[in-house]
Amino acid sequence: MKSVSAEQSAGERIENGDKDSKKKKRRGCVTEDIHVESSDGGTSGSKAKDCTKHQRSELDDPDELTRASNVVAFNSMPFSSGSPLVPCAEVSKQLLSKSCPDPRDCEQSCRMDGDLYQQVECVSQRKIFSSHWSLDAVNEALEKGEVYKALFRSNAHNRNEAYCKIDGVPTDILINGNVGQNRAVEGDIVAIKLDPLSLWPKMKGFVTEDVAKPEETNSPPEKDKHISQLERGEIGAQQNKCLVTGQGAENCVTRNSTLLPDSCSSCEQKGNGTVVEKLCAILSSFPNKRPTGQVVAVVEKSLVRDSIVGLLDVKRWIHYKKGNARGSKSPSSLSDDDYIQLMPADPRFTKLIVPFHALPGSIRARLESMDSTLEAELVAAQIVDWSEGSQFPLAQITHMFGRGSEMEPHINAILYQNSVCDSEFSHDSLASLPRAPWEVPEEEIRRRKDLRDLCVFTIDPSTASDLDDALSVQCLPGGFLRVGVHIADVSYFVLPDTALDAEAQCRSTSVYMLRRKIPMLPPSLSDNVGSLNPGVDRLAFSIFLDLNRDGVVTDRWIGRTVISSCCKLSYDHAQDIIDGKHDVAANGWPALHGPFEWSDVIRSVTQLSEVSTNLRQKRFRNGALQLENSKPSFLFDEHGVPYDFVLYPTKASNHLVEEFMLLANMTAAEVISRAYPDSALLRRHPEPNLRKLKEFECFCSKHGMDMDGSSSGRFHESLEKITETFKDDAVFVDILNNYAMKPMQSASYFCTGDLKDNVAEWGHYALAVPLYTHFTSPLRRYPDIVVHRAVAAALEAEEYFLKQKQTSSVDEVKSCFTGVRFDKDAVESMEGKEALSVAGLKHGVPSTERVSEIAAYCNERKLASRRVKDACDKLYTWCVLKSKKVFPCEARVMNLGPSFMTIYISKLGVERKIYYDRIEGLCADWLEGTSTLILDKLEFKRGGGRGYLKPLKEVAYLVSPGDVCADKCSAMSVTDTTERKEEVAPAVFPLTVQVFSTIPVALHAVGGDDGPLDIGARLYMTSYYR
């Protein structure tokens, strides 16, 4: 059970029945009541009222609730002039005031037999949270080094824990408790103030003790002394005075409180180093301490506040209303003062309170008729307000999708929640595109290098329609090879400052959902005239790289070309060639175009495979890190419904393409960062999260594995040695790779001008290279188009500069702006700067500020795209499990204790917890000395005791031995690529379990019509007594 925090408010008493309210001690405190400025700066209450009324009138029409969410996606653009339709704080205060017309009513305890749902009439008039600092106060504190700006992330497994990432700090800051989080939500940019060093808890490895999470202890750990003091409100004098108001004041922070360590709080961003540098020094000096802090302001509100998807808690509300009606002489009727709870599907968000007078008419009508089926409807809501005296935020319904048990409503909700624009492209954006059939104009061919006689081909997934990249290889004298990487020249069609450019930037990336693609560019461009389809002339950006036998690039050429691909190979086709399977008819190879034979293609693929192997080995020798694990793919029926899994491992053909794309991206990064050092769009990958890295090292050390995470190269070497040791245990290797990914931070786009004084932060940790960008996928990523324009400008500036110098020397051409031998003096000369400036204006190279905006927006959109993919994968998994009812498979025990175990399911690449404490009919014996768990089935009911016992079926799926023999689990097994069926045998009682034990589990679908989707796991057991 999760403990009730010391800062529990009246809103929390709604959930917990007010049972701890009398235990709290009140403290007489004073604070500055600083008004919080809204993110949009709006202050007009009357205008917001009209907006709310208009919005509600639109939503009263049921048809309005099912419309596409295109406006949401466009309002999330950084350059959009439109503001989201959120009522202002004035309207929100009116909503709160209506909930409690008489303050005396709020003093009464209004429980409903301990039930979770309660009306919000009980919201306390006393402050729960501290006032947010004003923006001026935050900026002043930032300059003084008293607070830090950070990204707020919630723990999906425990919302009471949140993490804030400060740029330049190797570990995140823990924000514990609802009060400390101070109304921040997932994705907010917040200002945080650190707690004193003496209050930081000890850093804990995730298997170093028999606990999985602090809030879910298998055996109660001893709390850090200082944390215990913090929970009791006994904060020492080193904090000066914590001036706060309301319950939970111990954790609230005001401007007059000083919670930073003395060595850090008083430092200026001058003298011996910046605040961040000094904080890093403190962390280095105390590596076993976990930094903690508290939110003092929300600097920038996350867009997800406007699109929280969930289910209305209708059944409990109906139960509550009927209970009131039985105790009242007059029939229960709906009032505008009523509220209903919304339970978010994403566990990182708290419950929302929706007032009735803000509900759409269609929902009100169904509630008036006590329609319990409304609970099965997926809805979206936006947070309207979250005041200092309310435990939960107020919200209003903005959209309805359909039943939560159906796949299509969920996909629509996923897109809506992530602001993905799936509407048709505008007429203006389509008007600039050529009509099919299209041929390359002759004058354009004359301006480019003609490569149509070169053997060029693409290697992509068999279902790919947007072909960004193609490859070629030529033999040169002396054993050298010239590898050509040819990328679709999308910048020829997508010109700067056009309607098509604006829409591409708004979408930022194509979104893939296995059976569906939402393209960044119109299909007529991405799948046709811009795609490197076989047998047709296409425009390309080509990079030729001359490599010696050791894989060293000795020379290169970059330019705009015309190519004609001879064939479209799939990864399977390329793998057949690598494996020596050259039977064209038997392998179903594609059509071949142009004056080429299959022997030309086979020779090219073979040579490229050899070169890519050398490049890959060289990368790892130079310190690169590769983390791979198998991910399940899905099989779909004719209706597009997933019905099974397929494990699809990475093949050598995947690596072949990857190596040359990496090389091309690194080349482009080198060119644009040298030509435009203040406005180049690059991609960086920071070092791993220090806390999580220490946890992983501790995990390995505890189980006898040597892990050195001091650099990416040593990290990779350690993993390779462990993999070699456990080469016969593929499941464990897969688990290890999955755990090794957890400390890794996300790569991100950035503008070089923003980090001009911190060039060391430009690097890419996993690739172990100083410069990297995205150049090779312009049909599906907007940053690649920006990079293409910068490369085109550098090429034109180079040509213009050489004409000015009246130079025709080949050596000078190669050593100017884009060649291997870079001429820094030429770039920094007056003529060079002029040439680069003129070319930059012509090709639309953005300014530093503009590139920064593009980078930030593209980062957000890329993360959204990843969230969509992950959510869809979970949805497809849920659908498969629902269709099978029960899905037996094997799992590996990763953490173990007296209360629960953490298991890793390699078939799905997911972790789950199984709780076995206080289960009716189950005896759990924990042997502390050997860390062994023995589970046995009791054939009699427990007598006496206290508390509620859960039924055995919640922790174990029991089958009789006869059923096992009859069914053979043939319909419930996972198929691999060889279509071999695996049978999973159930275990028997008593079951002895240790860490790393392999146990059978039964997976099942959770939620749908009655709650958020999830994947449940139970022990898969057999017994004659069920």
Short mmCIF file of C-alpha atoms in Angstrom, two decimals, residues 405-820:
data_model
loop_
_atom_site.label_atom_id
_atom_site.label_comp_id
_atom_site.label_asym_id
_atom_site.label_seq_id
_atom_site.Cartn_x
_atom_site.Cartn_y
_atom_site.Cartn_z
CA SER A 405 -12.65 -1.56 -26.14
CA GLU A 406 -12.40 -0.84 -29.87
CA MET A 407 -9.14 -0.26 -31.71
CA GLU A 408 -10.07 2.63 -34.01
CA PRO A 409 -11.26 4.99 -31.23
CA HIS A 410 -8.03 4.30 -29.38
CA ILE A 411 -5.90 5.11 -32.42
CA ASN A 412 -7.80 8.37 -32.90
CA ALA A 413 -7.32 9.16 -29.22
CA ILE A 414 -3.59 8.45 -29.44
CA LEU A 415 -3.25 10.84 -32.38
CA TYR A 416 -5.33 13.49 -30.64
CA GLN A 417 -3.39 13.18 -27.40
CA ASN A 418 -0.10 13.70 -29.24
CA SER A 419 -1.41 16.52 -31.48
CA VAL A 420 -0.69 14.60 -34.68
CA CYS A 421 -2.28 16.23 -37.71
CA ASP A 422 -3.91 13.55 -39.86
CA SER A 423 -6.03 15.78 -42.09
CA GLU A 424 -5.68 16.17 -45.83
CA PHE A 425 -3.03 18.54 -47.15
CA SER A 426 -4.21 22.04 -47.95
CA HIS A 427 -4.88 23.18 -51.49
CA ASP A 428 -2.12 25.78 -51.25
CA SER A 429 0.48 23.22 -50.27
CA LEU A 430 -0.51 20.91 -53.12
CA ALA A 431 -0.56 23.70 -55.69
CA SER A 432 3.23 23.99 -55.78
CA LEU A 433 3.78 20.33 -56.63
CA PRO A 434 4.21 19.05 -60.21
CA ARG A 435 1.47 16.88 -61.58
CA ALA A 436 2.04 13.23 -62.42
CA PRO A 437 3.41 11.92 -64.68
CA TRP A 438 6.44 14.11 -64.06
CA GLU A 439 9.84 14.09 -65.75
CA VAL A 440 13.00 15.90 -64.75
CA PRO A 441 13.29 19.08 -66.85
CA GLU A 442 16.20 19.09 -69.29
CA GLU A 443 17.59 22.35 -67.93
CA GLU A 444 17.70 20.79 -64.44
CA ILE A 445 19.59 17.78 -65.79
CA ARG A 446 22.19 20.12 -67.33
CA ARG A 447 22.71 21.82 -63.95
CA ARG A 448 23.41 18.51 -62.22
CA LYS A 449 25.77 15.59 -62.46
CA ASP A 450 24.16 12.87 -64.55
CA LEU A 451 24.43 9.46 -62.84
CA ARG A 452 21.72 7.61 -64.74
CA ASP A 453 24.26 5.14 -66.13
CA LEU A 454 25.44 4.17 -62.64
CA CYS A 455 24.16 0.98 -60.97
CA VAL A 456 22.09 2.53 -58.15
CA PHE A 457 19.51 0.65 -56.08
CA THR A 458 17.45 1.06 -52.91
CA ILE A 459 17.23 -1.28 -49.88
CA ASP A 460 14.14 -0.73 -47.74
CA PRO A 461 11.40 -2.63 -45.91
CA SER A 462 9.22 -4.51 -48.38
CA THR A 463 6.22 -2.30 -47.57
CA ALA A 464 8.07 1.03 -47.91
CA SER A 465 6.67 3.52 -50.42
CA ASP A 466 8.75 6.62 -49.56
CA LEU A 467 12.25 5.72 -50.76
CA ASP A 468 14.67 8.32 -49.36
CA ASP A 469 18.02 6.72 -50.02
CA ALA A 470 19.88 4.65 -52.59
CA LEU A 471 23.39 3.17 -52.78
CA SER A 472 26.06 2.51 -55.38
CA VAL A 473 29.66 1.28 -55.35
CA GLN A 474 32.51 1.52 -57.86
CA CYS A 475 35.97 -0.08 -57.86
CA LEU A 476 38.92 2.32 -58.11
CA PRO A 477 42.60 1.63 -58.79
CA GLY A 478 44.71 0.54 -55.83
CA GLY A 479 41.93 -1.43 -54.15
CA PHE A 480 39.91 1.67 -53.29
CA LEU A 481 36.11 1.73 -53.44
CA ARG A 482 33.89 4.69 -54.20
CA VAL A 483 30.63 4.36 -52.33
CA GLY A 484 27.76 6.56 -53.41
CA VAL A 485 24.99 7.57 -50.98
CA HIS A 486 22.13 9.14 -52.93
CA ILE A 487 19.38 10.95 -51.03
CA ALA A 488 16.12 12.25 -52.49
CA ASP A 489 16.46 15.97 -53.26
CA VAL A 490 13.29 17.06 -51.51
CA SER A 491 14.51 20.65 -51.11
CA TYR A 492 14.05 21.07 -54.87
CA PHE A 493 10.28 20.69 -54.39
CA VAL A 494 9.86 22.12 -50.87
CA LEU A 495 11.02 25.72 -51.16
CA PRO A 496 11.47 27.99 -48.11
CA ASP A 497 8.60 30.19 -46.98
CA THR A 498 5.95 28.41 -49.05
CA ALA A 499 2.67 26.86 -47.97
CA LEU A 500 4.14 23.39 -48.49
CA ASP A 501 7.18 24.26 -46.37
CA ALA A 502 4.95 25.58 -43.57
CA GLU A 503 2.82 22.45 -43.55
CA ALA A 504 5.86 20.16 -43.65
CA GLN A 505 7.35 22.05 -40.72
CA CYS A 506 4.09 21.84 -38.81
CA ARG A 507 3.95 18.06 -39.22
CA SER A 508 7.73 17.81 -38.79
CA THR A 509 7.85 14.04 -39.19
CA SER A 510 5.95 11.16 -40.72
CA VAL A 511 4.17 9.02 -38.15
CA TYR A 512 4.21 5.25 -38.61
CA MET A 513 1.69 2.91 -37.01
CA LEU A 514 2.44 -0.42 -38.73
CA ARG A 515 -0.77 -0.53 -40.76
CA ARG A 516 -1.01 3.19 -41.32
CA LYS A 517 1.27 6.09 -42.15
CA ILE A 518 0.59 9.78 -41.62
CA PRO A 519 3.03 11.42 -44.04
CA MET A 520 4.92 14.64 -43.47
CA LEU A 521 4.68 15.47 -47.19
CA PRO A 522 1.84 14.88 -49.66
CA PRO A 523 1.91 11.31 -51.05
CA SER A 524 2.24 12.67 -54.59
CA LEU A 525 5.66 13.93 -53.48
CA SER A 526 6.78 11.44 -50.82
CA ASP A 527 5.67 8.32 -52.72
CA ASN A 528 6.02 9.55 -56.30
CA VAL A 529 8.00 12.44 -57.76
CA GLY A 530 10.31 12.78 -54.75
CA SER A 531 10.75 9.08 -54.03
CA LEU A 532 13.71 7.22 -55.58
CA ASN A 533 11.46 4.71 -57.32
CA PRO A 534 13.10 2.23 -59.70
CA GLY A 535 13.12 2.73 -63.48
CA VAL A 536 12.49 6.51 -63.47
CA ASP A 537 14.74 9.56 -63.40
CA ARG A 538 14.88 11.23 -60.01
CA LEU A 539 16.63 14.21 -58.43
CA ALA A 540 19.12 13.43 -55.69
CA PHE A 541 21.74 14.82 -53.36
CA SER A 542 24.75 12.51 -53.73
CA ILE A 543 27.77 11.99 -51.50
CA PHE A 544 30.63 9.97 -52.99
CA LEU A 545 33.09 8.61 -50.44
CA ASP A 546 36.44 7.08 -51.47
CA LEU A 547 37.45 4.46 -48.92
CA ASN A 548 40.63 2.44 -48.55
CA ARG A 549 40.83 -1.15 -47.33
CA ASP A 550 40.69 0.00 -43.70
CA GLY A 551 37.45 1.91 -44.21
CA VAL A 552 39.11 5.32 -44.01
CA VAL A 553 37.58 8.07 -46.16
CA THR A 554 40.41 9.49 -48.28
CA ASP A 555 38.32 11.78 -50.46
CA ARG A 556 34.72 12.82 -51.06
CA TRP A 557 32.47 14.70 -53.43
CA ILE A 558 29.06 16.21 -52.64
CA GLY A 559 26.63 17.55 -55.20
CA ARG A 560 23.20 17.55 -56.77
CA THR A 561 22.62 14.74 -59.25
CA VAL A 562 20.13 12.89 -61.43
CA ILE A 563 19.88 9.14 -60.84
CA SER A 564 17.77 6.22 -62.03
CA SER A 565 17.46 3.33 -59.59
CA CYS A 566 17.70 -0.07 -61.24
CA CYS A 567 15.72 -1.97 -58.59
CA LYS A 568 13.99 -1.81 -55.22
CA LEU A 569 15.47 -4.43 -52.91
CA SER A 570 13.92 -5.36 -49.61
CA TYR A 571 16.06 -6.16 -46.58
CA ASP A 572 15.25 -9.82 -47.14
CA HIS A 573 16.46 -9.63 -50.76
CA ALA A 574 19.71 -8.01 -49.66
CA GLN A 575 20.12 -10.60 -46.91
CA ASP A 576 19.70 -13.41 -49.46
CA ILE A 577 22.54 -11.91 -51.49
CA ILE A 578 24.75 -11.60 -48.40
CA ASP A 579 23.97 -15.22 -47.51
CA GLY A 580 24.85 -16.38 -51.03
CA LYS A 581 21.29 -17.18 -52.13
CA HIS A 582 21.38 -15.90 -55.70
CA ASP A 583 18.45 -17.76 -57.21
CA VAL A 584 16.38 -14.86 -58.56
CA ALA A 585 13.31 -16.93 -59.47
CA ALA A 586 13.21 -18.87 -56.20
CA ASN A 587 13.62 -15.79 -54.02
CA GLY A 588 11.02 -13.66 -55.78
CA TRP A 589 13.32 -10.76 -56.55
CA PRO A 590 11.92 -7.51 -57.98
CA ALA A 591 12.04 -6.28 -61.55
CA LEU A 592 15.37 -5.00 -62.88
CA HIS A 593 15.54 -1.75 -64.89
CA GLY A 594 18.16 -0.21 -67.13
CA PRO A 595 21.25 -1.75 -68.79
CA PHE A 596 22.18 -3.86 -65.78
CA GLU A 597 22.30 -7.56 -64.93
CA TRP A 598 21.58 -9.17 -61.60
CA SER A 599 25.29 -9.95 -61.40
CA ASP A 600 25.92 -6.18 -61.16
CA VAL A 601 23.52 -5.84 -58.27
CA ILE A 602 24.83 -8.96 -56.50
CA ARG A 603 28.43 -7.77 -56.81
CA SER A 604 27.51 -4.30 -55.49
CA VAL A 605 25.58 -5.62 -52.49
CA THR A 606 28.39 -8.02 -51.64
CA GLN A 607 31.02 -5.27 -51.79
CA LEU A 608 28.89 -2.89 -49.77
CA SER A 609 28.32 -5.59 -47.15
CA GLU A 610 32.06 -6.11 -46.76
CA VAL A 611 32.72 -2.38 -46.49
CA SER A 612 29.88 -1.86 -43.99
CA THR A 613 31.24 -4.67 -41.80
CA ASN A 614 34.63 -2.95 -41.69
CA LEU A 615 33.03 0.42 -40.95
CA ARG A 616 30.94 -1.10 -38.17
CA GLN A 617 33.92 -2.76 -36.53
CA LYS A 618 35.90 0.45 -36.84
CA ARG A 619 33.07 2.43 -35.15
CA PHE A 620 33.07 0.12 -32.17
CA ARG A 621 36.85 0.23 -31.92
CA ASN A 622 36.56 4.01 -31.80
CA GLY A 623 34.15 3.90 -28.86
CA ALA A 624 30.67 3.59 -30.36
CA LEU A 625 27.89 1.86 -28.46
CA GLN A 626 25.23 -0.40 -29.94
CA LEU A 627 22.23 -1.61 -27.96
CA GLU A 628 19.91 -4.01 -29.70
CA ASN A 629 17.09 -6.26 -28.60
CA SER A 630 14.40 -8.12 -30.46
CA LYS A 631 11.04 -6.43 -30.71
CA PRO A 632 7.83 -8.20 -31.62
CA SER A 633 6.14 -7.44 -34.90
CA PHE A 634 2.46 -8.12 -35.47
CA LEU A 635 0.49 -10.25 -37.88
CA PHE A 636 -2.76 -8.70 -39.11
CA ASP A 637 -5.85 -10.28 -40.58
CA GLU A 638 -7.70 -9.01 -43.65
CA HIS A 639 -9.58 -6.50 -41.50
CA GLY A 640 -6.39 -4.95 -40.12
CA VAL A 641 -6.83 -6.51 -36.67
CA PRO A 642 -3.66 -7.95 -35.06
CA TYR A 643 -3.92 -11.60 -34.13
CA ASP A 644 -0.37 -12.76 -33.34
CA PHE A 645 3.27 -11.79 -32.77
CA VAL A 646 6.35 -12.43 -34.87
CA LEU A 647 9.86 -11.98 -33.51
CA TYR A 648 11.90 -10.22 -36.19
CA PRO A 649 15.64 -10.00 -35.41
CA THR A 650 17.94 -7.37 -36.92
CA LYS A 651 19.82 -8.68 -39.96
CA ALA A 652 23.15 -7.89 -41.57
CA SER A 653 21.30 -6.13 -44.40
CA ASN A 654 19.93 -3.66 -41.85
CA HIS A 655 23.47 -2.92 -40.69
CA LEU A 656 24.62 -2.51 -44.30
CA VAL A 657 22.29 0.41 -44.92
CA GLU A 658 22.77 1.84 -41.44
CA GLU A 659 26.54 2.25 -41.75
CA PHE A 660 26.39 4.29 -44.95
CA MET A 661 23.54 6.45 -43.69
CA LEU A 662 25.57 7.21 -40.56
CA LEU A 663 28.57 8.11 -42.68
CA ALA A 664 26.50 10.43 -44.87
CA ASN A 665 24.94 12.12 -41.84
CA MET A 666 28.32 12.70 -40.24
CA THR A 667 29.64 14.15 -43.52
CA ALA A 668 26.72 16.57 -43.81
CA ALA A 669 27.17 17.62 -40.18
CA GLU A 670 30.82 18.39 -40.80
CA VAL A 671 30.03 20.48 -43.88
CA ILE A 672 27.24 22.64 -42.44
CA SER A 673 28.87 23.19 -39.03
CA ARG A 674 31.97 24.53 -40.75
CA ALA A 675 30.11 26.65 -43.30
CA TYR A 676 27.45 28.00 -40.91
CA PRO A 677 28.88 27.59 -37.38
CA ASP A 678 26.17 29.79 -35.81
CA SER A 679 23.10 28.33 -37.51
CA ALA A 680 23.77 24.67 -38.26
CA LEU A 681 21.06 22.20 -37.24
CA LEU A 682 22.85 19.26 -35.63
CA ARG A 683 21.83 16.33 -33.45
CA ARG A 684 23.49 15.54 -30.16
CA HIS A 685 23.25 12.66 -27.73
CA PRO A 686 24.23 13.47 -24.12
CA GLU A 687 25.93 11.07 -21.78
CA PRO A 688 23.73 8.62 -19.84
CA ASN A 689 21.74 9.63 -16.81
CA LEU A 690 24.27 9.27 -14.00
CA ARG A 691 21.80 7.94 -11.45
CA LYS A 692 20.41 5.28 -13.75
CA LEU A 693 23.89 4.37 -14.95
CA LYS A 694 25.01 3.82 -11.36
CA GLU A 695 21.94 1.68 -10.78
CA PHE A 696 22.76 -0.45 -13.82
CA GLU A 697 26.39 -0.83 -12.76
CA CYS A 698 25.19 -1.81 -9.28
CA PHE A 699 22.79 -4.34 -10.80
CA CYS A 700 25.61 -5.93 -12.81
CA SER A 701 28.03 -5.90 -9.88
CA LYS A 702 25.56 -7.57 -7.53
CA HIS A 703 25.15 -10.44 -9.96
CA GLY A 704 28.82 -10.94 -10.70
CA MET A 705 29.10 -9.02 -13.96
CA ASP A 706 31.78 -6.39 -14.58
CA MET A 707 30.35 -3.21 -16.07
CA ASP A 708 32.40 -0.11 -16.83
CA GLY A 709 30.22 2.86 -17.81
CA SER A 710 32.99 5.46 -17.82
CA SER A 711 32.69 5.90 -21.60
CA SER A 712 30.55 4.65 -24.46
CA GLY A 713 33.43 2.49 -25.69
CA ARG A 714 34.02 0.81 -22.36
CA PHE A 715 30.27 0.43 -21.88
CA HIS A 716 30.12 -1.43 -25.21
CA GLU A 717 33.17 -3.57 -24.37
CA SER A 718 31.64 -4.57 -21.05
CA LEU A 719 28.38 -5.55 -22.72
CA GLU A 720 30.26 -7.55 -25.34
CA LYS A 721 32.14 -9.51 -22.67
CA ILE A 722 28.93 -10.22 -20.73
CA THR A 723 27.19 -11.22 -23.95
CA GLU A 724 30.00 -13.64 -24.75
CA THR A 725 29.77 -15.12 -21.27
CA PHE A 726 25.99 -15.64 -21.61
CA LYS A 727 25.95 -16.40 -25.34
CA ASP A 728 23.90 -19.53 -24.69
CA ASP A 729 21.23 -17.55 -22.87
CA ALA A 730 19.72 -15.30 -25.54
CA VAL A 731 16.89 -14.23 -23.27
CA PHE A 732 19.24 -12.92 -20.60
CA VAL A 733 21.29 -11.05 -23.20
CA ASP A 734 18.10 -9.46 -24.48
CA ILE A 735 17.15 -8.46 -20.92
CA LEU A 736 20.60 -7.02 -20.29
CA ASN A 737 20.41 -4.89 -23.44
CA ASN A 738 16.98 -3.68 -22.43
CA TYR A 739 18.23 -2.67 -18.98
CA ALA A 740 21.31 -1.03 -20.51
CA MET A 741 19.02 1.26 -22.51
CA LYS A 742 17.39 2.70 -19.40
CA PRO A 743 20.24 5.08 -18.47
CA MET A 744 20.41 6.41 -22.03
CA GLN A 745 19.04 9.89 -22.64
CA SER A 746 17.25 10.90 -25.80
CA ALA A 747 19.16 12.43 -28.68
CA SER A 748 17.93 15.86 -29.72
CA TYR A 749 18.30 18.51 -32.41
CA PHE A 750 20.02 21.75 -31.51
CA CYS A 751 21.38 24.91 -33.06
CA THR A 752 25.15 25.25 -32.96
CA GLY A 753 24.82 28.95 -32.16
CA ASP A 754 23.10 28.09 -28.87
CA LEU A 755 26.08 26.00 -27.74
CA LYS A 756 28.81 28.07 -29.32
CA ASP A 757 30.74 28.21 -26.06
CA ASN A 758 30.16 24.52 -25.27
CA VAL A 759 31.41 22.66 -28.32
CA ALA A 760 32.05 19.60 -26.17
CA GLU A 761 28.27 19.22 -25.81
CA TRP A 762 27.80 18.88 -29.57
CA GLY A 763 28.90 15.25 -29.58
CA HIS A 764 26.90 12.08 -29.98
CA TYR A 765 27.54 9.70 -27.08
CA ALA A 766 26.31 6.45 -28.65
CA LEU A 767 28.07 7.04 -31.97
CA ALA A 768 31.18 8.47 -30.28
CA VAL A 769 31.50 11.23 -32.88
CA PRO A 770 31.85 14.99 -32.34
CA LEU A 771 29.41 16.02 -35.11
CA TYR A 772 26.19 14.41 -36.28
CA THR A 773 22.97 15.47 -37.99
CA HIS A 774 20.09 14.07 -40.02
CA PHE A 775 20.47 14.27 -43.81
CA THR A 776 19.29 10.94 -45.21
CA SER A 777 15.49 10.98 -44.72
CA PRO A 778 14.08 14.26 -46.10
CA LEU A 779 10.82 12.64 -47.21
CA ARG A 780 9.84 11.92 -43.61
CA ARG A 781 11.86 14.35 -41.42
CA TYR A 782 11.77 18.13 -41.69
CA PRO A 783 15.24 18.67 -40.11
CA ASP A 784 16.75 16.81 -43.07
CA ILE A 785 15.24 19.40 -45.42
CA VAL A 786 16.80 22.20 -43.36
CA VAL A 787 20.16 20.43 -43.55
CA HIS A 788 19.78 19.91 -47.31
CA ARG A 789 19.32 23.65 -47.77
CA ALA A 790 22.45 24.37 -45.74
CA VAL A 791 24.49 21.85 -47.76
CA ALA A 792 23.16 23.33 -51.01
CA ALA A 793 24.13 26.80 -49.82
CA ALA A 794 27.64 25.61 -48.89
CA LEU A 795 28.05 24.07 -52.35
CA GLU A 796 26.92 27.22 -54.11
CA ALA A 797 29.07 29.42 -51.87
CA GLU A 798 32.06 27.23 -52.67
CA GLU A 799 31.46 27.62 -56.39
CA TYR A 800 30.96 31.38 -56.09
CA PHE A 801 34.08 31.76 -53.95
CA LEU A 802 36.26 29.88 -56.44
CA LYS A 803 34.96 31.97 -59.31
CA GLN A 804 35.86 35.10 -57.39
CA LYS A 805 39.34 33.73 -56.87
CA GLN A 806 39.43 32.73 -60.55
CA THR A 807 40.74 29.36 -59.51
CA SER A 808 40.40 26.15 -61.46
CA SER A 809 42.85 24.00 -59.53
CA VAL A 810 41.32 20.66 -58.63
CA ASP A 811 43.28 20.57 -55.36
CA GLU A 812 41.88 23.91 -54.29
CA VAL A 813 38.33 22.85 -55.17
CA LYS A 814 38.64 19.76 -53.00
CA SER A 815 40.06 21.67 -50.07
CA CYS A 816 37.58 24.52 -49.99
CA PHE A 817 34.22 24.30 -48.13
CA THR A 818 32.89 20.76 -48.62
CA GLY A 819 35.93 18.57 -49.26
CA VAL A 820 37.92 16.38 -46.89
#
